[in-house]
Amino acid sequence: MILIFLLTTILAVLIVRQYKRARKLPPGPMALPIIGNIPQLVYQSWKHKGIVPAFEFFRKQYGNVFTLWLGPFPHISISDYETNHEVFVKNGNNYKNRLLPPLFEHFNAGFGLLFANGEIWTEMRRFTMLTLRNMGVGRDIMEQRVLEEIDARCAELNKEEVDGKIIVNHGEFLDLMVGSVINSILVGIRFDKHNKNDFFHLKHLTHQLNDVFTIFDMMAPVWIVKNFFPKRYAKTKSGMNAVSDYIGRVAEQRWEDVKSGKYVLNEENPKDFVDAFFIKMEKENKNGGHPAYTIKSLQYVLSDLWLAGHDTTAVTLASGFNQFMNHPEVMRKAKEELMRVTNNGSRSLSQNDRIETPYFNATVAEIQRHASVLNVNFWKTSDAPTTINGYQLDSGEILTAQLGGLHANENIFKDADKFNPDRFLENEKLLHQLIPFGIGKRSCVGENLARSNLYLMFGNLLLRYDIKPHTKLPSTADQLPYTSAKIPDRSVNLEFVRI
């Protein structure tokens, strides 16, 4: 009897406290104590066949800014551009810290770019953006590197031609092309016939992360996952360690060679990201050292750049070709524009051509909108009290720009489920409301590189090949709609015919 009384009292206190707090927050469905809105989120995800449609359901019910209680903690989602810009750009300094998923924070130990906050993260983000800019990202020097990779990949592909056709697993082909560019930028090594098996081994391990990249895995305490879900724990560990171990070995060996004099760093012209890091590390060591400039820190930064830089671009490319196969009229119209600009394909497409390719630009934008890589964006915490849509929020509140929901927002993108590049030509303002790389202080550091890769790879492949489905059409649906990241259909082969 006493136990029942105590439990009832505790439940009543929790309900009252939650009710008082909820009154200060943007609207949302009524939440239960302890478990919050998890039952409603699970049900709506099941009913609407995915997390993004579930978020769109809640947006329609409660507005562009709404609150979902994930367990005992309220999470605020923002699904329109204007509010996101106000919060994360104009007041960006208040939202630079990410709510770190316990499991990923556990494995990264405060290092890297994705799952870190504080001084080391700030320094690494600044250094990474400066280094990529100095290496020519967004300029002719980096464009040439990307075009050389496209040439090399296509030369290998052409050797597989039979009866005028090349049967291509476009997922593997695009994965390898993007991975090779990223790897050459980071450690100066591209993937060719001698080492491409290393790449596919890495991809096998990192793809396992897709299965465990759910809201549960983003929230659950480490001890729960480790003790009650050991297979998920092991998958996450092996996936996250795969890239850091591979690239880490390259970096460690080079550092040993630097110390022994076998490898000489060129301060005026570093070969790759690792060289630039070592040059900076030597300077810092002369001044007593800096915690951000260590071999351990480098391993995690390289891993994050490789994982995020590769997956965002490769997923978008695969999604784009799936859309092309299902909308051949769009591909035909884009190709006609590209052919005109490049004098019937007599030269490669260059970034300098962007101003002359409005329809192709709009097509790439529509591909990015549909690909919208994260179903659930990473959550951030506020460092100071703030006001959002008239609601006075306390410091420490959890919120995010819900990109998947924003890009599916019918109030912004009419008939959002349709693939329609013309929408960006009819209303140029929509381009500014498309934010596939995030917004604010935690936006993607490799945005310029990714934009360059997408433009050059899509464009130059369309110029070189007539592409059509082999045996059946690929699906344009998300293959894992209940996880936090979108996965395109990579199961269908395509036919490439040289032009």
PDB file of C-alpha atoms in Angstrom, residues 88-193:
ATOM      1  CA  PHE A  88      21.161  29.362 -35.980  1.00  0.00           C
ATOM      2  CA  VAL A  89      22.661  32.218 -38.017  1.00  0.00           C
ATOM      3  CA  LYS A  90      21.684  35.493 -36.344  1.00  0.00           C
ATOM      4  CA  ASN A  91      22.046  33.919 -32.885  1.00  0.00           C
ATOM      5  CA  GLY A  92      24.475  31.209 -33.934  1.00  0.00           C
ATOM      6  CA  ASN A  93      26.914  31.666 -31.053  1.00  0.00           C
ATOM      7  CA  ASN A  94      24.231  30.401 -28.675  1.00  0.00           C
ATOM      8  CA  TYR A  95      23.860  27.130 -30.614  1.00  0.00           C
ATOM      9  CA  LYS A  96      27.350  25.963 -31.480  1.00  0.00           C
ATOM     10  CA  ASN A  97      27.277  23.025 -29.052  1.00  0.00           C
ATOM     11  CA  ARG A  98      25.829  19.735 -30.223  1.00  0.00           C
ATOM     12  CA  LEU A  99      23.876  17.382 -27.978  1.00  0.00           C
ATOM     13  CA  LEU A 100      26.344  14.525 -28.252  1.00  0.00           C
ATOM     14  CA  PRO A 101      24.913  11.007 -28.595  1.00  0.00           C
ATOM     15  CA  PRO A 102      26.364   9.159 -25.576  1.00  0.00           C
ATOM     16  CA  LEU A 103      27.595   6.189 -27.607  1.00  0.00           C
ATOM     17  CA  PHE A 104      29.376   8.292 -30.223  1.00  0.00           C
ATOM     18  CA  GLU A 105      30.808  10.628 -27.594  1.00  0.00           C
ATOM     19  CA  HIS A 106      32.109   7.538 -25.789  1.00  0.00           C
ATOM     20  CA  PHE A 107      34.013   6.315 -28.841  1.00  0.00           C
ATOM     21  CA  ASN A 108      35.318   9.739 -29.940  1.00  0.00           C
ATOM     22  CA  ALA A 109      36.448  10.796 -26.453  1.00  0.00           C
ATOM     23  CA  GLY A 110      35.970  14.524 -27.126  1.00  0.00           C
ATOM     24  CA  PHE A 111      37.948  14.598 -30.379  1.00  0.00           C
ATOM     25  CA  GLY A 112      36.951  15.141 -33.993  1.00  0.00           C
ATOM     26  CA  LEU A 113      34.410  17.344 -35.734  1.00  0.00           C
ATOM     27  CA  LEU A 114      31.112  15.448 -35.593  1.00  0.00           C
ATOM     28  CA  PHE A 115      30.827  14.307 -31.986  1.00  0.00           C
ATOM     29  CA  ALA A 116      32.745  16.909 -30.020  1.00  0.00           C
ATOM     30  CA  ASN A 117      32.266  20.352 -28.486  1.00  0.00           C
ATOM     31  CA  GLY A 118      34.477  22.872 -26.766  1.00  0.00           C
ATOM     32  CA  GLU A 119      37.968  24.210 -27.387  1.00  0.00           C
ATOM     33  CA  ILE A 120      39.339  21.270 -29.382  1.00  0.00           C
ATOM     34  CA  TRP A 121      36.312  21.157 -31.689  1.00  0.00           C
ATOM     35  CA  THR A 122      36.452  24.946 -32.231  1.00  0.00           C
ATOM     36  CA  GLU A 123      40.126  24.844 -33.137  1.00  0.00           C
ATOM     37  CA  MET A 124      39.741  21.822 -35.410  1.00  0.00           C
ATOM     38  CA  ARG A 125      36.806  23.346 -37.276  1.00  0.00           C
ATOM     39  CA  ARG A 126      38.750  26.574 -37.837  1.00  0.00           C
ATOM     40  CA  PHE A 127      41.863  24.701 -38.954  1.00  0.00           C
ATOM     41  CA  THR A 128      39.916  22.367 -41.266  1.00  0.00           C
ATOM     42  CA  MET A 129      38.049  25.148 -43.051  1.00  0.00           C
ATOM     43  CA  LEU A 130      41.260  27.150 -43.508  1.00  0.00           C
ATOM     44  CA  THR A 131      43.201  24.118 -44.746  1.00  0.00           C
ATOM     45  CA  LEU A 132      40.573  23.078 -47.283  1.00  0.00           C
ATOM     46  CA  ARG A 133      40.438  26.638 -48.561  1.00  0.00           C
ATOM     47  CA  ASN A 134      44.238  26.774 -48.853  1.00  0.00           C
ATOM     48  CA  MET A 135      44.214  23.450 -50.706  1.00  0.00           C
ATOM     49  CA  GLY A 136      42.042  24.997 -53.382  1.00  0.00           C
ATOM     50  CA  VAL A 137      38.565  23.701 -52.551  1.00  0.00           C
ATOM     51  CA  GLY A 138      36.135  25.574 -54.767  1.00  0.00           C
ATOM     52  CA  ARG A 139      38.940  26.720 -57.099  1.00  0.00           C
ATOM     53  CA  ASP A 140      40.600  25.424 -60.279  1.00  0.00           C
ATOM     54  CA  ILE A 141      43.289  23.472 -58.437  1.00  0.00           C
ATOM     55  CA  MET A 142      40.751  21.222 -56.695  1.00  0.00           C
ATOM     56  CA  GLU A 143      38.556  21.018 -59.783  1.00  0.00           C
ATOM     57  CA  GLN A 144      41.490  19.564 -61.691  1.00  0.00           C
ATOM     58  CA  ARG A 145      41.949  16.864 -59.046  1.00  0.00           C
ATOM     59  CA  VAL A 146      38.265  15.910 -59.282  1.00  0.00           C
ATOM     60  CA  LEU A 147      38.332  15.852 -63.100  1.00  0.00           C
ATOM     61  CA  GLU A 148      41.436  13.643 -63.083  1.00  0.00           C
ATOM     62  CA  GLU A 149      39.622  11.202 -60.797  1.00  0.00           C
ATOM     63  CA  ILE A 150      36.592  11.164 -63.106  1.00  0.00           C
ATOM     64  CA  ASP A 151      38.925  10.496 -66.064  1.00  0.00           C
ATOM     65  CA  ALA A 152      40.618   7.620 -64.250  1.00  0.00           C
ATOM     66  CA  ARG A 153      37.359   6.028 -63.100  1.00  0.00           C
ATOM     67  CA  CYS A 154      35.794   6.295 -66.552  1.00  0.00           C
ATOM     68  CA  ALA A 155      38.910   4.817 -68.187  1.00  0.00           C
ATOM     69  CA  GLU A 156      38.606   1.778 -65.907  1.00  0.00           C
ATOM     70  CA  LEU A 157      34.886   1.587 -66.605  1.00  0.00           C
ATOM     71  CA  ASN A 158      35.335   1.696 -70.369  1.00  0.00           C
ATOM     72  CA  LYS A 159      37.529  -1.413 -70.266  1.00  0.00           C
ATOM     73  CA  GLU A 160      34.466  -3.375 -69.120  1.00  0.00           C
ATOM     74  CA  GLU A 161      32.471  -2.507 -72.238  1.00  0.00           C
ATOM     75  CA  VAL A 162      30.759  -5.466 -73.930  1.00  0.00           C
ATOM     76  CA  ASP A 163      28.687  -5.096 -77.110  1.00  0.00           C
ATOM     77  CA  GLY A 164      28.763  -1.320 -76.748  1.00  0.00           C
ATOM     78  CA  LYS A 165      27.350  -1.374 -73.207  1.00  0.00           C
ATOM     79  CA  ILE A 166      28.825  -1.241 -69.732  1.00  0.00           C
ATOM     80  CA  ILE A 167      26.767  -2.780 -66.930  1.00  0.00           C
ATOM     81  CA  VAL A 168      27.473  -0.699 -63.830  1.00  0.00           C
ATOM     82  CA  ASN A 169      26.634  -1.120 -60.175  1.00  0.00           C
ATOM     83  CA  HIS A 170      26.259   2.620 -59.803  1.00  0.00           C
ATOM     84  CA  GLY A 171      26.378   2.475 -56.011  1.00  0.00           C
ATOM     85  CA  GLU A 172      29.840   0.904 -55.968  1.00  0.00           C
ATOM     86  CA  PHE A 173      31.097   3.008 -58.872  1.00  0.00           C
ATOM     87  CA  LEU A 174      30.038   6.313 -57.297  1.00  0.00           C
ATOM     88  CA  ASP A 175      31.162   5.253 -53.813  1.00  0.00           C
ATOM     89  CA  LEU A 176      34.633   4.486 -55.136  1.00  0.00           C
ATOM     90  CA  MET A 177      34.893   7.701 -57.134  1.00  0.00           C
ATOM     91  CA  VAL A 178      33.946   9.902 -54.179  1.00  0.00           C
ATOM     92  CA  GLY A 179      36.035   7.858 -51.726  1.00  0.00           C
ATOM     93  CA  SER A 180      39.089   8.210 -53.922  1.00  0.00           C
ATOM     94  CA  VAL A 181      38.753  12.010 -54.107  1.00  0.00           C
ATOM     95  CA  ILE A 182      38.274  12.307 -50.351  1.00  0.00           C
ATOM     96  CA  ASN A 183      41.156   9.948 -49.588  1.00  0.00           C
ATOM     97  CA  SER A 184      43.542  11.783 -51.910  1.00  0.00           C
ATOM     98  CA  ILE A 185      42.688  15.109 -50.270  1.00  0.00           C
ATOM     99  CA  LEU A 186      43.154  13.733 -46.763  1.00  0.00           C
ATOM    100  CA  VAL A 187      46.166  11.409 -47.099  1.00  0.00           C
ATOM    101  CA  GLY A 188      47.308  11.773 -50.707  1.00  0.00           C
ATOM    102  CA  ILE A 189      46.255   8.265 -51.784  1.00  0.00           C
ATOM    103  CA  ARG A 190      43.599   7.511 -54.392  1.00  0.00           C
ATOM    104  CA  PHE A 191      41.950   4.107 -54.702  1.00  0.00           C
ATOM    105  CA  ASP A 192      42.962   2.174 -57.818  1.00  0.00           C
ATOM    106  CA  LYS A 193      42.952  -1.480 -58.856  1.00  0.00           C
TER     107      LYS A 193
END
